[in-house]
PDB file of C-alpha atoms in Angstrom:
ATOM      1  CA  MET A   1     -55.287 -83.809  41.428  1.00 60.00           C
ATOM      2  CA  MET A   2     -53.900 -84.113  44.952  1.00 62.00           C
ATOM      3  CA  GLN A   3     -53.837 -87.900  44.639  1.00 65.00           C
ATOM      4  CA  SER A   4     -51.801 -87.610  41.452  1.00 67.00           C
ATOM      5  CA  VAL A   5     -49.288 -85.345  43.193  1.00 56.00           C
ATOM      6  CA  LYS A   6     -49.047 -87.702  46.150  1.00 62.00           C
ATOM      7  CA  ALA A   7     -48.556 -90.627  43.842  1.00 63.00           C
ATOM      8  CA  PHE A   8     -45.851 -88.727  41.980  1.00 60.00           C
ATOM      9  CA  PHE A   9     -43.891 -88.014  45.164  1.00 60.00           C
ATOM     10  CA  LYS A  10     -44.450 -91.559  46.443  1.00 64.00           C
ATOM     11  CA  ASN A  11     -42.974 -93.064  43.314  1.00 64.00           C
ATOM     12  CA  LEU A  12     -39.895 -90.772  43.353  1.00 62.00           C
ATOM     13  CA  LYS A  13     -36.577 -92.320  44.228  1.00 67.00           C
ATOM     14  CA  ILE A  14     -35.107 -91.335  47.573  1.00 71.00           C
ATOM     15  CA  GLN A  15     -32.305 -89.399  45.835  1.00 69.00           C
ATOM     16  CA  ASN A  16     -34.848 -87.367  43.858  1.00 64.00           C
ATOM     17  CA  LYS A  17     -36.880 -86.649  46.996  1.00 62.00           C
ATOM     18  CA  ILE A  18     -33.768 -85.349  48.780  1.00 70.00           C
ATOM     19  CA  PHE A  19     -32.824 -83.252  45.740  1.00 66.00           C
ATOM     20  CA  LEU A  20     -36.340 -81.815  45.483  1.00 66.00           C
ATOM     21  CA  PHE A  21     -36.404 -81.041  49.219  1.00 65.00           C
ATOM     22  CA  PHE A  22     -33.111 -79.150  49.135  1.00 65.00           C
ATOM     23  CA  SER A  23     -34.155 -77.341  45.959  1.00 71.00           C
ATOM     24  CA  MET A  24     -37.309 -76.095  47.664  1.00 73.00           C
ATOM     25  CA  MET A  25     -35.306 -75.038  50.729  1.00 73.00           C
ATOM     26  CA  ILE A  26     -32.817 -73.130  48.562  1.00 74.00           C
ATOM     27  CA  LEU A  27     -35.687 -71.456  46.696  1.00 73.00           C
ATOM     28  CA  LEU A  28     -37.324 -70.465  49.979  1.00 69.00           C
ATOM     29  CA  LEU A  29     -34.053 -69.100  51.368  1.00 68.00           C
ATOM     30  CA  SER A  30     -33.458 -67.178  48.135  1.00 69.00           C
ATOM     31  CA  VAL A  31     -36.876 -65.542  48.406  1.00 68.00           C
ATOM     32  CA  ILE A  32     -36.245 -64.611  52.057  1.00 72.00           C
ATOM     33  CA  ILE A  33     -32.740 -63.272  51.378  1.00 68.00           C
ATOM     34  CA  GLY A  34     -33.971 -61.397  48.313  1.00 59.00           C
ATOM     35  CA  SER A  35     -36.765 -59.776  50.296  1.00 60.00           C
ATOM     36  CA  PHE A  36     -34.416 -58.672  53.068  1.00 62.00           C
ATOM     37  CA  SER A  37     -31.888 -57.413  50.508  1.00 57.00           C
ATOM     38  CA  TYR A  38     -34.576 -55.351  48.775  1.00 50.00           C
ATOM     39  CA  ILE A  39     -35.753 -53.826  52.061  1.00 60.00           C
ATOM     40  CA  TYR A  40     -32.150 -53.105  53.105  1.00 53.00           C
ATOM     41  CA  ALA A  41     -31.293 -51.514  49.753  1.00 54.00           C
ATOM     42  CA  SER A  42     -34.544 -49.546  49.807  1.00 57.00           C
ATOM     43  CA  ASN A  43     -33.709 -48.138  53.246  1.00 60.00           C
ATOM     44  CA  ILE A  44     -30.214 -47.182  52.074  1.00 61.00           C
ATOM     45  CA  ILE A  45     -31.672 -45.341  49.081  1.00 59.00           C
ATOM     46  CA  LEU A  46     -34.224 -43.640  51.346  1.00 61.00           C
ATOM     47  CA  LYS A  47     -31.529 -42.430  53.752  1.00 69.00           C
ATOM     48  CA  LYS A  48     -29.260 -41.283  50.925  1.00 73.00           C
ATOM     49  CA  THR A  49     -32.061 -39.384  49.197  1.00 68.00           C
ATOM     50  CA  LEU A  50     -33.114 -37.835  52.489  1.00 72.00           C
ATOM     51  CA  VAL A  51     -29.566 -36.626  53.147  1.00 78.00           C
ATOM     52  CA  GLN A  52     -29.432 -35.142  49.643  1.00 82.00           C
ATOM     53  CA  SER A  53     -32.760 -33.399  50.276  1.00 83.00           C
ATOM     54  CA  GLU A  54     -31.457 -31.916  53.524  1.00 87.00           C
ATOM     55  CA  GLU A  55     -28.343 -30.656  51.730  1.00 89.00           C
ATOM     56  CA  THR A  56     -30.476 -29.163  48.950  1.00 90.00           C
ATOM     57  CA  ILE A  57     -32.728 -27.274  51.383  1.00 92.00           C
ATOM     58  CA  GLU A  58     -29.731 -26.019  53.352  1.00 92.00           C
ATOM     59  CA  GLN A  59     -28.054 -24.815  50.159  1.00 91.00           C
ATOM     60  CA  LEU A  60     -31.265 -23.098  49.064  1.00 93.00           C
ATOM     61  CA  SER A  61     -31.537 -21.328  52.428  1.00 93.00           C
ATOM     62  CA  GLN A  62     -27.953 -20.131  52.038  1.00 93.00           C
ATOM     63  CA  ASN A  63     -28.619 -18.931  48.487  1.00 92.00           C
ATOM     64  CA  ILE A  64     -31.612 -16.881  49.630  1.00 93.00           C
ATOM     65  CA  ASP A  65     -29.542 -15.381  52.448  1.00 93.00           C
ATOM     66  CA  HIS A  66     -26.741 -14.574  50.020  1.00 92.00           C
ATOM     67  CA  ASN A  67     -29.061 -12.767  47.614  1.00 91.00           C
ATOM     68  CA  ILE A  68     -30.685 -10.711  50.360  1.00 93.00           C
ATOM     69  CA  THR A  69     -27.277  -9.955  51.872  1.00 93.00           C
ATOM     70  CA  LEU A  70     -26.075  -8.509  48.562  1.00 92.00           C
ATOM     71  CA  ILE A  71     -29.194  -6.331  48.320  1.00 93.00           C
ATOM     72  CA  ASN A  72     -28.773  -5.130  51.898  1.00 93.00           C
ATOM     73  CA  GLU A  73     -25.141  -4.255  51.253  1.00 92.00           C
ATOM     74  CA  LYS A  74     -26.122  -2.139  48.242  1.00 92.00           C
ATOM     75  CA  LEU A  75     -28.786  -0.318  50.234  1.00 93.00           C
ATOM     76  CA  SER A  76     -26.350   0.258  53.096  1.00 92.00           C
ATOM     77  CA  TYR A  77     -23.829   1.651  50.609  1.00 92.00           C
ATOM     78  CA  LEU A  78     -26.451   4.172  49.535  1.00 94.00           C
ATOM     79  CA  THR A  79     -27.169   5.293  53.098  1.00 93.00           C
ATOM     80  CA  TYR A  80     -23.452   5.700  53.904  1.00 93.00           C
ATOM     81  CA  ASN A  81     -22.663   7.658  50.738  1.00 93.00           C
ATOM     82  CA  PRO A  82     -21.159  11.002  51.921  1.00 92.00           C
ATOM     83  CA  LEU A  83     -22.969  13.001  49.235  1.00 91.00           C
ATOM     84  CA  VAL A  84     -26.302  11.393  50.155  1.00 93.00           C
ATOM     85  CA  GLN A  85     -25.728  12.174  53.815  1.00 94.00           C
ATOM     86  CA  LYS A  86     -24.710  15.739  52.961  1.00 92.00           C
ATOM     87  CA  GLN A  87     -27.940  16.260  51.027  1.00 92.00           C
ATOM     88  CA  LEU A  88     -30.079  14.828  53.833  1.00 93.00           C
ATOM     89  CA  LYS A  89     -28.620  17.374  56.257  1.00 92.00           C
ATOM     90  CA  VAL A  90     -30.126  20.229  54.231  1.00 89.00           C
ATOM     91  CA  ASP A  91     -33.446  21.503  55.564  1.00 88.00           C
ATOM     92  CA  GLY A  92     -35.950  20.994  52.776  1.00 84.00           C
ATOM     93  CA  ARG A  93     -38.191  23.708  54.200  1.00 86.00           C
ATOM     94  CA  ASN A  94     -35.567  26.343  53.361  1.00 86.00           C
ATOM     95  CA  MET A  95     -34.971  25.158  49.785  1.00 87.00           C
ATOM     96  CA  THR A  96     -36.274  26.988  46.749  1.00 88.00           C
ATOM     97  CA  LEU A  97     -38.116  25.075  44.035  1.00 89.00           C
ATOM     98  CA  ALA A  98     -35.017  25.129  41.850  1.00 91.00           C
ATOM     99  CA  GLU A  99     -32.831  23.881  44.709  1.00 88.00           C
ATOM    100  CA  SER A 100     -35.366  21.155  45.498  1.00 89.00           C
ATOM    101  CA  ASN A 101     -35.452  19.940  41.884  1.00 89.00           C
ATOM    102  CA  SER A 102     -31.670  19.995  41.732  1.00 90.00           C
ATOM    103  CA  ALA A 103     -31.478  17.933  44.940  1.00 89.00           C
ATOM    104  CA  ARG A 104     -33.897  15.373  43.518  1.00 90.00           C
ATOM    105  CA  ARG A 105     -31.811  14.997  40.377  1.00 90.00           C
ATOM    106  CA  GLU A 106     -28.634  14.542  42.404  1.00 90.00           C
ATOM    107  CA  MET A 107     -30.213  12.007  44.741  1.00 91.00           C
ATOM    108  CA  SER A 108     -31.684  10.096  41.797  1.00 91.00           C
ATOM    109  CA  LYS A 109     -28.153   9.649  40.421  1.00 91.00           C
ATOM    110  CA  PHE A 110     -27.080   7.906  43.620  1.00 91.00           C
ATOM    111  CA  MET A 111     -30.282   5.901  44.043  1.00 92.00           C
ATOM    112  CA  VAL A 112     -30.210   4.567  40.485  1.00 91.00           C
ATOM    113  CA  GLN A 113     -26.764   3.069  41.188  1.00 90.00           C
ATOM    114  CA  VAL A 114     -28.323   0.496  43.523  1.00 92.00           C
ATOM    115  CA  TYR A 115     -31.742   0.252  41.884  1.00 92.00           C
ATOM    116  CA  HIS A 116     -32.482  -2.627  39.510  1.00 91.00           C
ATOM    117  CA  SER A 117     -36.033  -2.956  38.224  1.00 90.00           C
ATOM    118  CA  ALA A 118     -35.753  -6.764  38.017  1.00 90.00           C
ATOM    119  CA  ILE A 119     -34.943  -6.933  41.732  1.00 92.00           C
ATOM    120  CA  LEU A 120     -36.606  -3.933  43.379  1.00 93.00           C
ATOM    121  CA  ASP A 121     -40.004  -2.349  42.830  1.00 92.00           C
ATOM    122  CA  ASP A 122     -38.859   0.984  44.176  1.00 93.00           C
ATOM    123  CA  ILE A 123     -36.586   2.852  46.608  1.00 94.00           C
ATOM    124  CA  GLN A 124     -37.706   5.672  48.846  1.00 94.00           C
ATOM    125  CA  ILE A 125     -35.869   7.902  51.309  1.00 95.00           C
ATOM    126  CA  TYR A 126     -37.723   9.810  54.003  1.00 94.00           C
ATOM    127  CA  GLY A 127     -35.484  12.647  55.192  1.00 92.00           C
ATOM    128  CA  ASP A 128     -35.781  14.005  58.722  1.00 92.00           C
ATOM    129  CA  TYR A 129     -35.581  17.560  57.393  1.00 90.00           C
ATOM    130  CA  ALA A 130     -38.711  17.632  55.236  1.00 85.00           C
ATOM    131  CA  GLN A 131     -37.119  15.845  52.279  1.00 89.00           C
ATOM    132  CA  GLU A 132     -38.397  12.834  50.372  1.00 92.00           C
ATOM    133  CA  TYR A 133     -36.809  11.063  47.409  1.00 94.00           C
ATOM    134  CA  TYR A 134     -38.287   8.284  45.315  1.00 94.00           C
ATOM    135  CA  ILE A 135     -37.251   6.156  42.350  1.00 93.00           C
ATOM    136  CA  CYS A 136     -39.289   3.548  40.451  1.00 92.00           C
ATOM    137  CA  SER A 137     -39.445   2.183  36.912  1.00 86.00           C
ATOM    138  CA  ARG A 138     -43.235   2.301  36.793  1.00 84.00           C
ATOM    139  CA  ASP A 139     -45.207   5.160  35.357  1.00 82.00           C
ATOM    140  CA  GLN A 140     -47.228   5.557  38.536  1.00 85.00           C
ATOM    141  CA  ARG A 141     -45.837   5.807  42.028  1.00 87.00           C
ATOM    142  CA  ILE A 142     -46.567   2.873  44.337  1.00 86.00           C
ATOM    143  CA  GLN A 143     -48.577   3.903  47.387  1.00 85.00           C
ATOM    144  CA  TYR A 144     -47.987   2.239  50.771  1.00 86.00           C
ATOM    145  CA  ASP A 145     -50.550   2.542  53.543  1.00 81.00           C
ATOM    146  CA  GLN A 146     -47.999   1.238  56.060  1.00 83.00           C
ATOM    147  CA  SER A 147     -45.328   3.917  55.449  1.00 85.00           C
ATOM    148  CA  ASP A 148     -45.509   5.240  59.027  1.00 89.00           C
ATOM    149  CA  GLU A 149     -45.166   1.721  60.384  1.00 90.00           C
ATOM    150  CA  TYR A 150     -42.093   1.086  58.203  1.00 91.00           C
ATOM    151  CA  ILE A 151     -40.466   4.283  59.484  1.00 91.00           C
ATOM    152  CA  GLN A 152     -41.132   3.366  63.116  1.00 92.00           C
ATOM    153  CA  LEU A 153     -39.688  -0.130  62.671  1.00 92.00           C
ATOM    154  CA  ALA A 154     -36.573   1.270  61.001  1.00 92.00           C
ATOM    155  CA  ARG A 155     -35.987   3.820  63.761  1.00 92.00           C
ATOM    156  CA  ALA A 156     -36.450   1.165  66.447  1.00 93.00           C
ATOM    157  CA  ALA A 157     -33.822  -1.053  64.762  1.00 91.00           C
ATOM    158  CA  ASN A 158     -31.271   1.779  65.080  1.00 83.00           C
ATOM    159  CA  GLY A 159     -29.379   1.211  61.824  1.00 85.00           C
ATOM    160  CA  GLN A 160     -29.999  -2.483  61.183  1.00 90.00           C
ATOM    161  CA  ASN A 161     -31.656  -3.563  57.959  1.00 92.00           C
ATOM    162  CA  ILE A 162     -35.142  -4.833  58.765  1.00 93.00           C
ATOM    163  CA  ILE A 163     -36.945  -7.226  56.414  1.00 93.00           C
ATOM    164  CA  ILE A 164     -40.731  -6.948  56.521  1.00 92.00           C
ATOM    165  CA  ASN A 165     -42.843  -9.645  54.893  1.00 90.00           C
ATOM    166  CA  ASP A 166     -45.881  -7.436  54.434  1.00 83.00           C
ATOM    167  CA  ASP A 167     -48.632  -9.592  52.914  1.00 75.00           C
ATOM    168  CA  GLN A 168     -50.587  -6.434  52.060  1.00 68.00           C
ATOM    169  CA  THR A 169     -48.030  -5.518  49.387  1.00 72.00           C
ATOM    170  CA  LYS A 170     -46.575  -7.532  46.528  1.00 76.00           C
ATOM    171  CA  GLY A 171     -43.011  -6.867  47.610  1.00 83.00           C
ATOM    172  CA  ILE A 172     -40.870  -7.598  50.647  1.00 92.00           C
ATOM    173  CA  GLN A 173     -40.016  -4.341  52.371  1.00 93.00           C
ATOM    174  CA  ILE A 174     -36.467  -3.615  53.517  1.00 94.00           C
ATOM    175  CA  VAL A 175     -36.100  -0.595  55.794  1.00 95.00           C
ATOM    176  CA  LYS A 176     -33.077   1.010  57.411  1.00 95.00           C
ATOM    177  CA  LYS A 177     -32.500   4.041  59.580  1.00 95.00           C
ATOM    178  CA  ILE A 178     -29.994   6.487  58.061  1.00 95.00           C
ATOM    179  CA  THR A 179     -27.580   8.008  60.561  1.00 94.00           C
ATOM    180  CA  ASP A 180     -24.707  10.449  60.243  1.00 93.00           C
ATOM    181  CA  VAL A 181     -21.534   8.341  60.093  1.00 91.00           C
ATOM    182  CA  VAL A 182     -19.715  10.884  62.295  1.00 91.00           C
ATOM    183  CA  THR A 183     -22.256  12.164  64.824  1.00 92.00           C
ATOM    184  CA  LEU A 184     -24.702   9.217  64.624  1.00 90.00           C
ATOM    185  CA  GLU A 185     -27.472  11.782  64.310  1.00 93.00           C
ATOM    186  CA  SER A 186     -30.616  10.522  62.591  1.00 93.00           C
ATOM    187  CA  LEU A 187     -30.971  11.738  59.005  1.00 94.00           C
ATOM    188  CA  GLY A 188     -33.944   9.717  57.812  1.00 94.00           C
ATOM    189  CA  VAL A 189     -35.160   6.292  56.762  1.00 95.00           C
ATOM    190  CA  LEU A 190     -34.600   4.265  53.601  1.00 95.00           C
ATOM    191  CA  ARG A 191     -37.245   1.852  52.316  1.00 95.00           C
ATOM    192  CA  ALA A 192     -36.889  -0.525  49.378  1.00 95.00           C
ATOM    193  CA  SER A 193     -39.382  -3.046  48.040  1.00 93.00           C
ATOM    194  CA  LEU A 194     -37.792  -6.368  47.068  1.00 93.00           C
ATOM    195  CA  LYS A 195     -39.711  -8.341  44.447  1.00 92.00           C
ATOM    196  CA  ARG A 196     -40.902 -11.747  45.634  1.00 92.00           C
ATOM    197  CA  SER A 197     -40.066 -13.104  42.185  1.00 91.00           C
ATOM    198  CA  VAL A 198     -36.361 -12.759  43.072  1.00 92.00           C
ATOM    199  CA  ILE A 199     -36.768 -15.328  45.865  1.00 92.00           C
ATOM    200  CA  GLN A 200     -39.034 -17.490  43.701  1.00 92.00           C
ATOM    201  CA  LYS A 201     -36.405 -17.620  40.940  1.00 92.00           C
ATOM    202  CA  THR A 202     -33.873 -18.829  43.490  1.00 90.00           C
ATOM    203  CA  ILE A 203     -36.235 -21.697  44.336  1.00 91.00           C
ATOM    204  CA  ASP A 204     -36.899 -22.474  40.670  1.00 89.00           C
ATOM    205  CA  GLN A 205     -33.180 -22.986  40.088  1.00 85.00           C
ATOM    206  CA  ILE A 206     -33.108 -25.834  42.622  1.00 82.00           C
ATOM    207  CA  ASP A 207     -33.663 -29.435  41.499  1.00 77.00           C
ATOM    208  CA  PHE A 208     -35.867 -30.860  44.241  1.00 76.00           C
ATOM    209  CA  ALA A 209     -37.419 -33.899  42.546  1.00 66.00           C
ATOM    210  CA  SER A 210     -40.402 -33.710  40.221  1.00 67.00           C
ATOM    211  CA  ASP A 211     -42.910 -34.507  42.997  1.00 77.00           C
ATOM    212  CA  GLY A 212     -41.316 -32.283  45.642  1.00 83.00           C
ATOM    213  CA  SER A 213     -42.569 -28.923  46.878  1.00 89.00           C
ATOM    214  CA  ILE A 214     -40.705 -26.018  48.467  1.00 92.00           C
ATOM    215  CA  MET A 215     -42.024 -23.067  50.408  1.00 93.00           C
ATOM    216  CA  VAL A 216     -40.424 -20.251  52.365  1.00 94.00           C
ATOM    217  CA  LEU A 217     -42.023 -18.817  55.509  1.00 93.00           C
ATOM    218  CA  ASP A 218     -40.893 -15.860  57.573  1.00 91.00           C
ATOM    219  CA  GLY A 219     -40.043 -16.034  61.274  1.00 88.00           C
ATOM    220  CA  ASP A 220     -43.696 -15.520  62.194  1.00 88.00           C
ATOM    221  CA  GLY A 221     -44.839 -18.409  59.995  1.00 88.00           C
ATOM    222  CA  LYS A 222     -46.286 -16.183  57.267  1.00 89.00           C
ATOM    223  CA  PHE A 223     -45.947 -17.351  53.677  1.00 91.00           C
ATOM    224  CA  VAL A 224     -43.236 -15.679  51.568  1.00 92.00           C
ATOM    225  CA  VAL A 225     -42.906 -17.652  48.313  1.00 92.00           C
ATOM    226  CA  GLY A 226     -43.177 -21.203  46.959  1.00 90.00           C
ATOM    227  CA  ASP A 227     -45.964 -23.765  47.232  1.00 89.00           C
ATOM    228  CA  SER A 228     -48.442 -22.583  49.886  1.00 86.00           C
ATOM    229  CA  SER A 229     -50.634 -25.709  49.701  1.00 86.00           C
ATOM    230  CA  PHE A 230     -48.713 -27.317  52.590  1.00 85.00           C
ATOM    231  CA  ALA A 231     -48.741 -24.256  54.870  1.00 82.00           C
ATOM    232  CA  ALA A 232     -51.003 -25.978  57.400  1.00 83.00           C
ATOM    233  CA  PRO A 233     -50.813 -25.285  61.162  1.00 84.00           C
ATOM    234  CA  GLU A 234     -50.241 -29.007  61.897  1.00 86.00           C
ATOM    235  CA  LEU A 235     -47.075 -28.984  59.786  1.00 86.00           C
ATOM    236  CA  LEU A 236     -45.781 -25.595  60.932  1.00 87.00           C
ATOM    237  CA  SER A 237     -46.214 -26.470  64.603  1.00 88.00           C
ATOM    238  CA  ARG A 238     -43.585 -29.194  64.250  1.00 89.00           C
ATOM    239  CA  ILE A 239     -40.885 -26.822  62.995  1.00 89.00           C
ATOM    240  CA  ILE A 240     -39.220 -25.984  66.303  1.00 87.00           C
ATOM    241  CA  ASP A 241     -35.450 -26.282  65.737  1.00 90.00           C
ATOM    242  CA  ARG A 242     -32.969 -24.541  63.444  1.00 89.00           C
ATOM    243  CA  SER A 243     -33.101 -27.527  61.105  1.00 92.00           C
ATOM    244  CA  GLY A 244     -34.616 -30.968  60.996  1.00 91.00           C
ATOM    245  CA  THR A 245     -36.793 -33.524  59.254  1.00 90.00           C
ATOM    246  CA  PHE A 246     -39.983 -35.344  60.167  1.00 91.00           C
ATOM    247  CA  GLU A 247     -42.750 -37.498  58.716  1.00 90.00           C
ATOM    248  CA  TYR A 248     -46.004 -35.736  57.897  1.00 90.00           C
ATOM    249  CA  ARG A 249     -49.324 -37.400  57.005  1.00 89.00           C
ATOM    250  CA  THR A 250     -52.166 -35.640  55.229  1.00 85.00           C
ATOM    251  CA  ASN A 251     -54.858 -36.602  52.714  1.00 82.00           C
ATOM    252  CA  ASN A 252     -53.925 -40.297  53.048  1.00 86.00           C
ATOM    253  CA  MET A 253     -50.390 -39.504  51.893  1.00 87.00           C
ATOM    254  CA  VAL A 254     -47.096 -39.763  53.757  1.00 88.00           C
ATOM    255  CA  TYR A 255     -44.549 -36.972  53.224  1.00 89.00           C
ATOM    256  CA  GLN A 256     -41.057 -36.321  54.470  1.00 89.00           C
ATOM    257  CA  VAL A 257     -40.546 -32.702  55.523  1.00 92.00           C
ATOM    258  CA  VAL A 258     -37.062 -31.165  55.568  1.00 93.00           C
ATOM    259  CA  TYR A 259     -36.509 -27.637  56.858  1.00 94.00           C
ATOM    260  CA  LYS A 260     -33.756 -25.124  57.573  1.00 94.00           C
ATOM    261  CA  LYS A 261     -34.098 -21.846  59.486  1.00 94.00           C
ATOM    262  CA  SER A 262     -31.945 -19.002  58.220  1.00 93.00           C
ATOM    263  CA  THR A 263     -29.556 -17.367  60.670  1.00 87.00           C
ATOM    264  CA  TYR A 264     -29.742 -14.132  58.651  1.00 89.00           C
ATOM    265  CA  THR A 265     -33.420 -13.575  57.847  1.00 91.00           C
ATOM    266  CA  ASN A 266     -34.884 -16.063  60.352  1.00 91.00           C
ATOM    267  CA  TRP A 267     -36.937 -17.460  57.465  1.00 94.00           C
ATOM    268  CA  ASN A 268     -37.756 -21.161  57.218  1.00 94.00           C
ATOM    269  CA  THR A 269     -36.983 -22.907  53.943  1.00 95.00           C
ATOM    270  CA  ILE A 270     -39.127 -26.066  53.832  1.00 94.00           C
ATOM    271  CA  GLY A 271     -39.011 -29.007  51.444  1.00 92.00           C
ATOM    272  CA  ILE A 272     -41.861 -31.527  51.230  1.00 91.00           C
ATOM    273  CA  LEU A 273     -41.412 -34.860  49.437  1.00 87.00           C
ATOM    274  CA  PRO A 274     -43.757 -37.845  49.152  1.00 86.00           C
ATOM    275  CA  GLN A 275     -42.023 -40.853  50.704  1.00 78.00           C
ATOM    276  CA  SER A 276     -42.866 -42.820  47.556  1.00 72.00           C
ATOM    277  CA  ALA A 277     -40.814 -40.299  45.575  1.00 63.00           C
ATOM    278  CA  LEU A 278     -37.960 -40.622  48.045  1.00 60.00           C
ATOM    279  CA  ARG A 279     -37.774 -44.372  47.483  1.00 56.00           C
ATOM    280  CA  HIS A 280     -38.158 -43.958  43.748  1.00 55.00           C
ATOM    281  CA  GLU A 281     -35.300 -41.444  43.571  1.00 52.00           C
TER     282      GLU A 281
END
């Protein structure tokens, strides 16, 4: 076989040998240029997709902040309501049963204005003067073993809305100290339980590639919502800035991690994409 090929080349005219040589060189150059062009284009697509992923995660973080901000504003409106504050100044120990029932009905009218069963599990107000008001759409009242802890955290925050990712309850607790708008005297504490499904729905509305995963962690690294399968200490230990991206290897797979820390809740919104999916996108 080799002898036949050698004989074929030996019998070629010089012009044909030159033509064949240059043809092979052009073919070789085309393969080299094509390979470099593919790698270059692939890197451009990778960078573009990565930038889009960073923008998506940042937008998602802002959306979560926006939703929680709206809820906090409604709860603050309830605590600053003059009629609510007036009622909380009444000593519940001196109220008759009829007066107590009337107060509960009046307070329920104000509380129902900010309560939405699709967003909140319940709202509760602990008055400093032996009063307590509660609203919930469920037949049975939700019991919280950490009520005293919530009250202490709210009082320590001195009027700021505190978000508590309590993994012992299904909801995310929002607590706020209620103070007299004139004298700044303490009147009580408001607690509301935000449904985790509200945050999950915000994630579900985001298009983050079919193979991508998103999870949200609080400032202490505890899971809030999303895909918890990537909540490994090795990954979390690399989230040190307000935002960033890095390569993460696990289970013989290479992932690109994109994250953004909220300036409002201090939560981390994290996107995880296989690098193969990045190039495919």
